[in-house]
Amino acid sequence: MRISRLLILSIFLYLIVLWGLFAYNGGNWLVNFSSVVMMTIVSIIFILILIIYPDKHPMLLLFIIITFMYFNLRILALIMEPERLYDQFTPASADDMNMALIYLCLGIIFSVAGLFVGNRIFPLRRTTLIDNDSERNYLFSQPLVFISGVLLLAEINVIYTYMVMGLSRHGIDVMNMPTMMKVIYTLTDTDIFLMFFLVVVLERWSHLSPKIKMLSMFAIIGYVLMRVIISSKAGIYYPVLFWLFYKLSRERDFKVNVKKITMIMLPLFILAVLSFNVAKQLRQNWMDTIDQEITFESIYENLGEKDRFSYLDVLTPLHRLQGIDPLINIINEKGINVDKYINLTNEIKSFMNLVLPGKPFRVPLTSQSYVIVYGSMDESLYLDYGVYTTYIFTMWGLYYALFGAFGGLLGMFFFMLTVTAMYNVFANWNSKYRIFLMFLCIYAAYWNFISFGFDFFMDVVCRTLLQGSLFIMLLHIVSAVKRRRSVLLLKKVVR
């Protein structure tokens, strides 16, 4: 079954669950009948696009998947437990929710229109599908995957060491890192390294020996474990997400074995729930540890001191997919001094703080500005004390806050036009590097869809390009060494 067909079936199933939950629980102060109708309209728009549009562009599929995850699924959770799960600092009502959903619909229409225009201006040739091994064999081989696995494990160790040893009461503040640590952070981002690592492994998977496959799986499992240990709540999420990006990049509307994917995803969901709650408790315990050395013993002793696990904790991973929550605040303009903190000038200054040594400008991250503007938090907590709490805006919320209602819609239109055109240009380019470039476009689009701010978006793109260039350079060096050894061995045989 194609992923587009699976999406259609999933949305139909979602509509049944949505109306069933609403009929069982009824409306509440945040979600009413109109809210469910609006979300039904969003779902129908997705179904119509998937049925009518013949060319299932990877960017379109990604857009629908991410929007469905961050908005549609969130409504289900808010129907069940709005008091526990909605924590956006300011009071909200069902009318506020409905205004946000109206803007969500408009943003979807403008975004899809931008995608169609971009695909028309720079059409994606059907012949650009990578369906042979010529490009794969040019660059990748088993020794390269082996080295990638070793480097990934080494990088996990580096990141784990400096995060744990550098852990403060308030967590990690990237902008206040020492210069050398910031350089290490820029060059050894685990998520970016995992991304390129998975591309190489998936490109050569059918040609790998069992030992190399085991090493690769061990590296990925090690990544997940280390993410949980350092209190990250996205340990399993990123490998699955990167696999999706790869399949979209290489195969577009790829085939899915429903039975097989269900058998894989169900255990992963259970592990995600468990790892999410373990990471949450680790983060709470670590945040409460003041001027104490963090050890595995202290972590173990502190486990369970916080809130006990309940059946509602199954919903906590969905709590991170809260795309509609910030949109409620932003669309209904519940913030204070929005223009002072959320503007393009501050975005650029914050980006410079992220990439330059020291902290040249006294501005918070855009994702921190959300808490200052809509949560009435003191900016000194972020500027002077190194608190590192961040909130997502989503593309809808950020563009509205920066450009206004209509300007935000135009911004979404032109972003989708641009990223679609770039993807098509890279896909049509007959280059051995195009799988990386296509993947990068999808990766960048994802971060813009969920959006922690333009500063974070630009930082991710720059670090990905830099680290990706180093990664490809390493592959070339190892390939050259391997070819040199092969030539020397051949000369010895001839002699």
XYZ file of C-alpha atoms in Angstrom:
495
model
C 0.000 0.000 0.000
C 1.287 3.452 -0.917
C 1.899 5.917 1.905
C -0.671 8.292 0.360
C -3.328 5.569 0.478
C -2.365 4.753 4.059
C -2.696 8.441 4.938
C -6.209 8.552 3.480
C -7.257 5.480 5.476
C -5.639 6.901 8.628
C -7.523 10.184 8.241
C -10.826 8.329 7.771
C -10.086 6.320 10.926
C -9.166 9.550 12.706
C -12.540 11.093 11.809
C -14.349 8.087 13.275
C -12.329 8.355 16.503
C -12.755 12.154 16.607
C -16.532 12.069 16.411
C -16.721 9.017 18.669
C -14.700 10.757 21.390
C -16.753 13.919 21.053
C -20.009 11.956 21.270
C -18.738 10.124 24.367
C -17.090 13.018 26.235
C -19.072 15.941 24.868
C -17.651 19.410 24.465
C -15.584 21.286 27.024
C -14.322 24.805 27.628
C -11.685 24.429 24.890
C -13.213 22.132 22.252
C -16.855 22.411 21.166
C -18.965 21.200 18.254
C -17.650 23.923 15.937
C -14.074 22.891 16.761
C -14.768 19.301 15.744
C -16.443 20.493 12.532
C -13.426 22.676 11.708
C -11.015 19.797 12.274
C -13.241 17.612 10.109
C -12.931 20.220 7.346
C -9.129 20.138 7.712
C -9.189 16.343 7.402
C -11.450 16.450 4.332
C -9.117 18.988 2.696
C -6.235 16.548 3.184
C -8.233 13.649 1.742
C -9.309 15.652 -1.310
C -5.738 16.803 -1.983
C -4.422 13.241 -1.750
C -7.152 11.919 -4.061
C -7.255 14.709 -6.652
C -3.573 15.614 -6.952
C -2.004 12.850 -9.110
C 1.671 13.595 -8.367
C 2.194 12.791 -4.690
C 5.073 15.199 -4.146
C 7.295 14.334 -1.133
C 6.890 17.860 0.241
C 3.102 17.516 0.069
C 3.166 14.172 1.863
C 5.495 15.567 4.534
C 3.290 18.636 5.017
C 0.169 16.515 5.514
C 1.905 14.051 7.849
C 3.385 16.746 10.112
C 0.208 18.836 10.168
C -1.831 15.737 10.978
C 0.544 14.800 13.807
C 0.803 18.240 15.392
C -2.764 19.489 14.924
C -5.276 16.725 14.231
C -4.011 14.343 16.899
C -3.751 17.180 19.414
C -7.495 17.779 19.260
C -8.120 14.200 20.411
C -6.026 14.770 23.529
C -7.695 18.113 24.272
C -11.151 16.543 24.028
C -10.157 14.043 26.732
C -8.000 16.069 29.135
C -7.899 19.829 28.453
C -7.299 20.736 32.108
C -4.188 18.606 32.342
C -2.769 18.934 28.840
C -3.374 22.579 27.938
C -0.765 24.750 29.673
C -0.302 27.867 27.548
C -0.103 30.412 30.418
C -3.204 32.423 29.474
C -6.910 31.491 29.715
C -8.481 30.191 26.517
C -11.943 29.325 25.287
C -13.551 27.290 22.537
C -13.995 30.512 20.554
C -10.227 31.066 20.736
C -9.691 27.503 19.542
C -12.029 28.018 16.596
C -10.242 31.202 15.503
C -6.963 29.276 15.528
C -8.509 26.454 13.488
C -9.807 28.922 10.885
C -6.292 30.299 10.432
C -4.959 26.743 10.292
C -7.306 26.009 7.362
C -6.282 29.182 5.544
C -2.600 28.399 6.105
C -3.057 24.902 4.682
C -4.727 26.294 1.553
C -2.019 28.925 0.973
C 0.787 26.424 1.683
C -0.563 23.813 -0.714
C -1.095 26.528 -3.338
C 2.559 27.547 -2.949
C 3.616 23.931 -3.362
C 1.584 23.569 -6.557
C 3.041 26.776 -8.026
C 6.603 25.762 -7.122
C 6.069 22.353 -8.677
C 4.691 23.966 -11.821
C 7.544 26.480 -12.222
C 10.231 23.845 -11.556
C 8.537 20.553 -12.467
C 9.793 17.333 -10.965
C 10.720 14.952 -13.762
C 9.495 11.409 -13.294
C 12.867 10.128 -14.502
C 14.571 11.606 -11.438
C 13.526 8.691 -9.260
C 16.669 6.967 -8.026
C 15.974 3.371 -9.010
C 19.418 1.910 -9.583
C 22.637 1.321 -7.673
C 24.930 3.474 -9.799
C 24.752 6.474 -7.485
C 24.834 4.349 -4.358
C 27.899 2.370 -5.417
C 29.845 5.472 -6.373
C 30.268 6.700 -2.822
C 29.205 4.110 -0.312
C 30.738 0.832 0.763
C 30.807 -1.375 3.841
C 33.951 0.141 5.406
C 32.311 3.575 5.237
C 29.283 2.341 7.129
C 31.594 0.759 9.698
C 33.420 4.056 10.206
C 30.100 5.906 10.362
C 28.967 3.613 13.155
C 32.181 4.090 15.116
C 32.034 7.866 14.692
C 28.405 7.962 15.755
C 29.208 6.070 18.945
C 32.162 8.366 19.621
C 29.994 11.412 19.062
C 27.329 10.118 21.425
C 30.020 9.783 24.065
C 31.264 13.352 23.472
C 27.799 14.886 23.604
C 26.846 12.831 26.635
C 30.020 13.838 28.463
C 29.737 17.565 27.966
C 25.984 17.648 28.551
C 26.167 15.724 31.805
C 29.338 17.356 33.085
C 28.074 20.764 32.015
C 24.574 20.265 33.384
C 23.431 23.120 35.601
C 20.359 23.618 37.679
C 18.608 25.206 34.702
C 19.758 22.803 32.001
C 21.838 23.551 28.928
C 22.061 27.083 27.523
C 23.667 26.914 24.078
C 24.263 30.650 23.790
C 26.172 30.794 27.093
C 28.449 27.850 26.313
C 32.212 28.428 26.336
C 33.568 29.047 22.835
C 35.197 25.627 22.513
C 32.022 23.883 23.662
C 30.021 25.866 21.114
C 32.425 24.715 18.379
C 32.013 21.102 19.518
C 28.243 21.553 19.569
C 28.301 22.966 16.035
C 30.469 20.187 14.584
C 29.090 17.200 16.501
C 25.330 17.546 16.640
C 24.023 14.038 17.292
C 20.773 14.516 15.414
C 22.475 15.766 12.260
C 25.108 13.029 12.443
C 22.391 10.424 12.914
C 20.617 11.823 9.865
C 23.616 11.387 7.543
C 24.489 8.084 9.186
C 21.022 6.686 8.452
C 21.156 7.876 4.838
C 24.392 5.941 4.300
C 23.123 2.835 6.093
C 19.767 2.796 4.304
C 21.437 3.381 0.930
C 23.578 0.278 1.363
C 21.392 -1.865 3.645
C 20.786 -4.729 1.208
C 24.535 -4.982 0.507
C 25.739 -4.912 4.111
C 27.120 -7.925 5.905
C 25.310 -9.157 9.050
C 28.117 -7.775 11.235
C 27.843 -4.294 9.747
C 24.057 -4.406 10.118
C 24.431 -5.338 13.779
C 26.914 -2.521 14.322
C 24.556 -0.056 12.650
C 21.621 -1.144 14.795
C 23.808 -0.965 17.890
C 24.764 2.601 16.992
C 21.108 3.604 16.617
C 20.103 1.897 19.875
C 23.028 3.615 21.586
C 21.794 6.949 20.270
C 18.295 6.330 21.661
C 19.616 5.252 25.073
C 21.917 8.237 25.372
C 19.109 10.604 24.417
C 16.969 9.166 27.198
C 19.822 9.286 29.727
C 20.465 12.967 29.045
C 16.712 13.557 29.572
C 15.783 14.088 25.918
C 12.192 13.113 25.148
C 12.746 12.448 21.439
C 15.037 9.418 21.545
C 12.907 7.095 19.403
C 11.139 9.880 17.533
C 14.139 11.073 15.511
C 15.286 7.722 14.046
C 11.717 7.012 12.893
C 11.371 10.546 11.534
C 14.656 10.335 9.616
C 13.623 6.990 8.148
C 10.449 8.687 6.889
C 12.483 11.556 5.397
C 14.727 9.079 3.603
C 11.839 7.098 2.132
C 10.167 10.294 0.921
C 13.442 11.509 -0.598
C 14.228 8.318 -2.477
C 10.848 6.791 -3.302
C 8.356 9.668 -2.862
C 4.974 7.935 -2.506
C 6.625 4.800 -1.167
C 4.995 1.434 -0.524
C 4.216 0.366 3.032
C 3.609 -3.157 4.282
C 0.766 -2.374 6.701
C 1.112 -5.582 8.705
C 4.865 -5.226 9.003
C 4.772 -1.528 9.852
C 2.110 -2.170 12.517
C 4.251 -4.860 14.137
C 7.166 -2.411 14.212
C 5.343 0.771 15.205
C 3.298 -0.705 18.065
C 6.353 -1.727 20.137
C 8.024 1.572 19.223
C 4.993 3.492 20.500
C 5.114 1.593 23.796
C 8.844 2.289 24.082
C 8.219 5.935 23.206
C 5.702 6.270 26.042
C 8.072 4.624 28.519
C 11.169 6.513 27.384
C 9.271 9.809 27.324
C 8.205 9.439 30.940
C 11.631 8.214 32.065
C 13.253 11.198 30.341
C 10.700 13.513 31.945
C 11.544 12.234 35.424
C 15.264 12.408 34.721
C 14.890 16.021 33.621
C 12.874 16.882 36.727
C 15.401 15.211 39.014
C 18.349 16.853 37.278
C 16.722 20.278 37.379
C 16.284 19.854 41.144
C 19.927 18.912 41.648
C 21.785 22.037 42.735
C 25.586 22.083 42.826
C 25.753 18.298 43.053
C 27.656 15.894 40.901
C 25.330 13.990 38.591
C 26.010 10.262 38.676
C 24.128 7.184 37.581
C 23.691 6.324 41.254
C 22.023 9.640 42.060
C 19.804 9.341 38.990
C 18.684 5.878 40.079
C 18.049 7.007 43.659
C 15.960 9.974 42.535
C 13.771 8.049 40.116
C 10.180 7.883 41.270
C 10.373 10.930 43.517
C 8.138 12.882 41.155
C 4.616 12.241 39.906
C 3.753 8.567 39.653
C 2.886 6.995 36.330
C -0.805 6.891 35.431
C -2.821 5.819 32.418
C -2.910 9.460 31.283
C 0.852 9.354 30.837
C 0.175 7.399 27.650
C -0.904 10.778 26.248
C 2.309 12.561 27.231
C 4.143 11.933 23.925
C 1.170 13.572 22.194
C 1.616 16.483 24.584
C 4.778 17.401 22.684
C 2.817 17.476 19.431
C 0.932 20.571 20.553
C 0.772 22.588 17.359
C -2.635 24.124 18.020
C -1.803 25.341 21.561
C 0.597 28.200 20.718
C -1.575 29.116 17.743
C -4.481 29.812 20.123
C -2.414 32.402 21.984
C -0.867 33.972 18.886
C -3.976 34.237 16.693
C -6.048 35.695 19.529
C -3.191 38.105 20.363
C -2.914 37.270 24.047
C 0.728 38.345 24.303
C 2.385 41.423 25.806
C 5.109 43.359 23.945
C 4.989 40.955 21.004
C 6.651 43.398 18.590
C 9.462 44.058 21.076
C 10.569 40.432 21.300
C 9.315 38.703 18.137
C 10.686 40.513 15.091
C 13.167 39.856 12.292
C 15.881 41.995 13.914
C 15.828 39.897 17.084
C 15.738 36.735 14.974
C 19.001 37.722 13.271
C 20.630 38.771 16.552
C 19.613 35.518 18.213
C 21.001 33.547 15.266
C 24.316 35.415 15.604
C 24.371 34.497 19.302
C 23.979 30.846 18.364
C 26.819 30.717 15.837
C 29.357 33.300 17.049
C 31.705 32.951 20.044
C 30.304 34.440 23.214
C 26.967 36.218 23.199
C 27.229 39.467 21.161
C 23.573 40.500 21.559
C 21.389 40.595 24.640
C 18.315 38.917 23.187
C 16.637 35.599 24.038
C 15.963 32.822 21.573
C 12.706 33.247 19.694
C 11.414 30.042 21.273
C 12.176 31.585 24.681
C 10.515 34.853 23.688
C 7.263 32.916 23.443
C 7.325 32.296 27.202
C 8.247 35.931 27.884
C 5.497 37.326 25.660
C 2.670 34.879 26.357
C 3.709 33.598 29.773
C 4.790 36.925 31.322
C 8.124 35.395 32.327
C 11.020 37.662 33.283
C 13.535 37.868 30.437
C 16.395 37.869 32.964
C 15.741 34.163 33.604
C 16.929 33.472 30.054
C 19.459 36.268 29.608
C 21.167 36.180 33.021
C 20.475 32.791 34.605
C 20.738 30.489 31.587
C 17.277 28.912 31.776
C 16.749 26.912 28.577
C 13.010 26.331 28.279
C 11.740 26.547 24.696
C 8.320 26.426 23.059
C 7.295 25.773 19.480
C 5.457 28.355 17.388
C 4.621 26.235 14.338
C 4.859 27.854 10.923
C 1.351 29.278 11.296
C 2.078 30.927 14.634
C 5.528 32.306 13.802
C 4.510 33.781 10.456
C 1.428 35.385 12.020
C 3.491 36.880 14.864
C 6.110 38.255 12.455
C 4.037 39.362 9.468
C 0.421 39.613 10.597
C -2.575 37.610 9.408
C -2.394 38.110 5.632
C 1.381 38.575 5.594
C 1.717 35.253 7.399
C -0.388 33.495 4.768
C 1.765 34.981 2.008
C 4.880 33.907 3.911
C 3.623 30.308 4.034
C 2.820 30.447 0.319
C 6.295 31.640 -0.658
C 8.102 29.289 1.728
C 6.348 26.254 0.242
C 6.983 27.561 -3.268
C 10.690 28.016 -2.513
C 11.357 24.741 -0.709
C 9.411 22.755 -3.327
C 11.331 24.400 -6.166
C 14.659 23.724 -4.415
C 13.734 20.085 -3.840
C 12.801 19.651 -7.513
C 16.014 21.301 -8.718
C 18.110 18.982 -6.537
C 16.071 15.924 -7.559
C 16.492 16.754 -11.262
C 20.236 17.310 -10.816
C 22.205 14.285 -11.983
C 24.602 14.204 -9.044
C 25.789 11.578 -6.612
C 25.022 14.015 -3.797
C 21.397 14.622 -4.620
C 20.013 12.157 -2.064
C 21.678 14.253 0.659
C 20.372 17.518 -0.812
C 16.833 16.181 -1.245
C 16.938 14.897 2.312
C 18.168 18.302 3.509
C 15.208 20.072 1.864
C 12.754 17.778 3.625
C 14.663 18.141 6.904
C 14.603 21.953 6.651
C 10.907 21.988 5.730
C 10.111 19.890 8.796
C 11.809 22.356 11.146
C 9.948 25.227 9.523
C 6.601 23.444 9.859
C 7.003 22.954 13.624
C 9.118 26.157 13.920
C 11.034 27.173 17.017
C 11.825 30.466 15.283
C 13.832 31.620 12.265
C 16.953 31.819 14.438
C 16.735 28.121 15.266
C 15.783 27.276 11.666
C 18.805 29.114 10.224
C 21.066 27.554 12.860
C 19.858 24.048 11.974
C 20.326 24.640 8.232
C 23.839 26.093 8.661
C 24.997 23.365 11.044
C 23.531 20.693 8.783
C 25.336 22.079 5.738
C 28.613 22.382 7.658
C 28.472 18.994 9.319
C 27.163 17.378 6.133
C 30.086 18.797 4.160
C 32.515 17.381 6.724
C 30.707 14.046 6.617
C 30.889 13.816 2.806
C 34.528 14.936 2.904
C 35.235 12.082 5.309
C 33.521 9.641 2.962
C 35.695 10.873 0.088
C 38.862 10.506 2.161
C 37.999 6.960 3.183
C 37.009 6.109 -0.407
C 40.321 7.486 -1.676
C 42.258 5.477 0.919
C 40.356 2.342 -0.008
C 40.991 2.846 -3.740
C 44.676 3.506 -3.036
C 44.963 0.277 -1.052
C 43.209 -1.631 -3.842
C 45.672 -0.256 -6.411
C 48.664 -1.197 -4.238
C 47.325 -4.709 -3.698
C 46.736 -5.084 -7.435
C 50.316 -4.000 -8.177
C 51.648 -6.559 -5.708
C 49.599 -9.292 -7.354
C 50.863 -8.276 -10.812
C 54.459 -8.349 -9.615
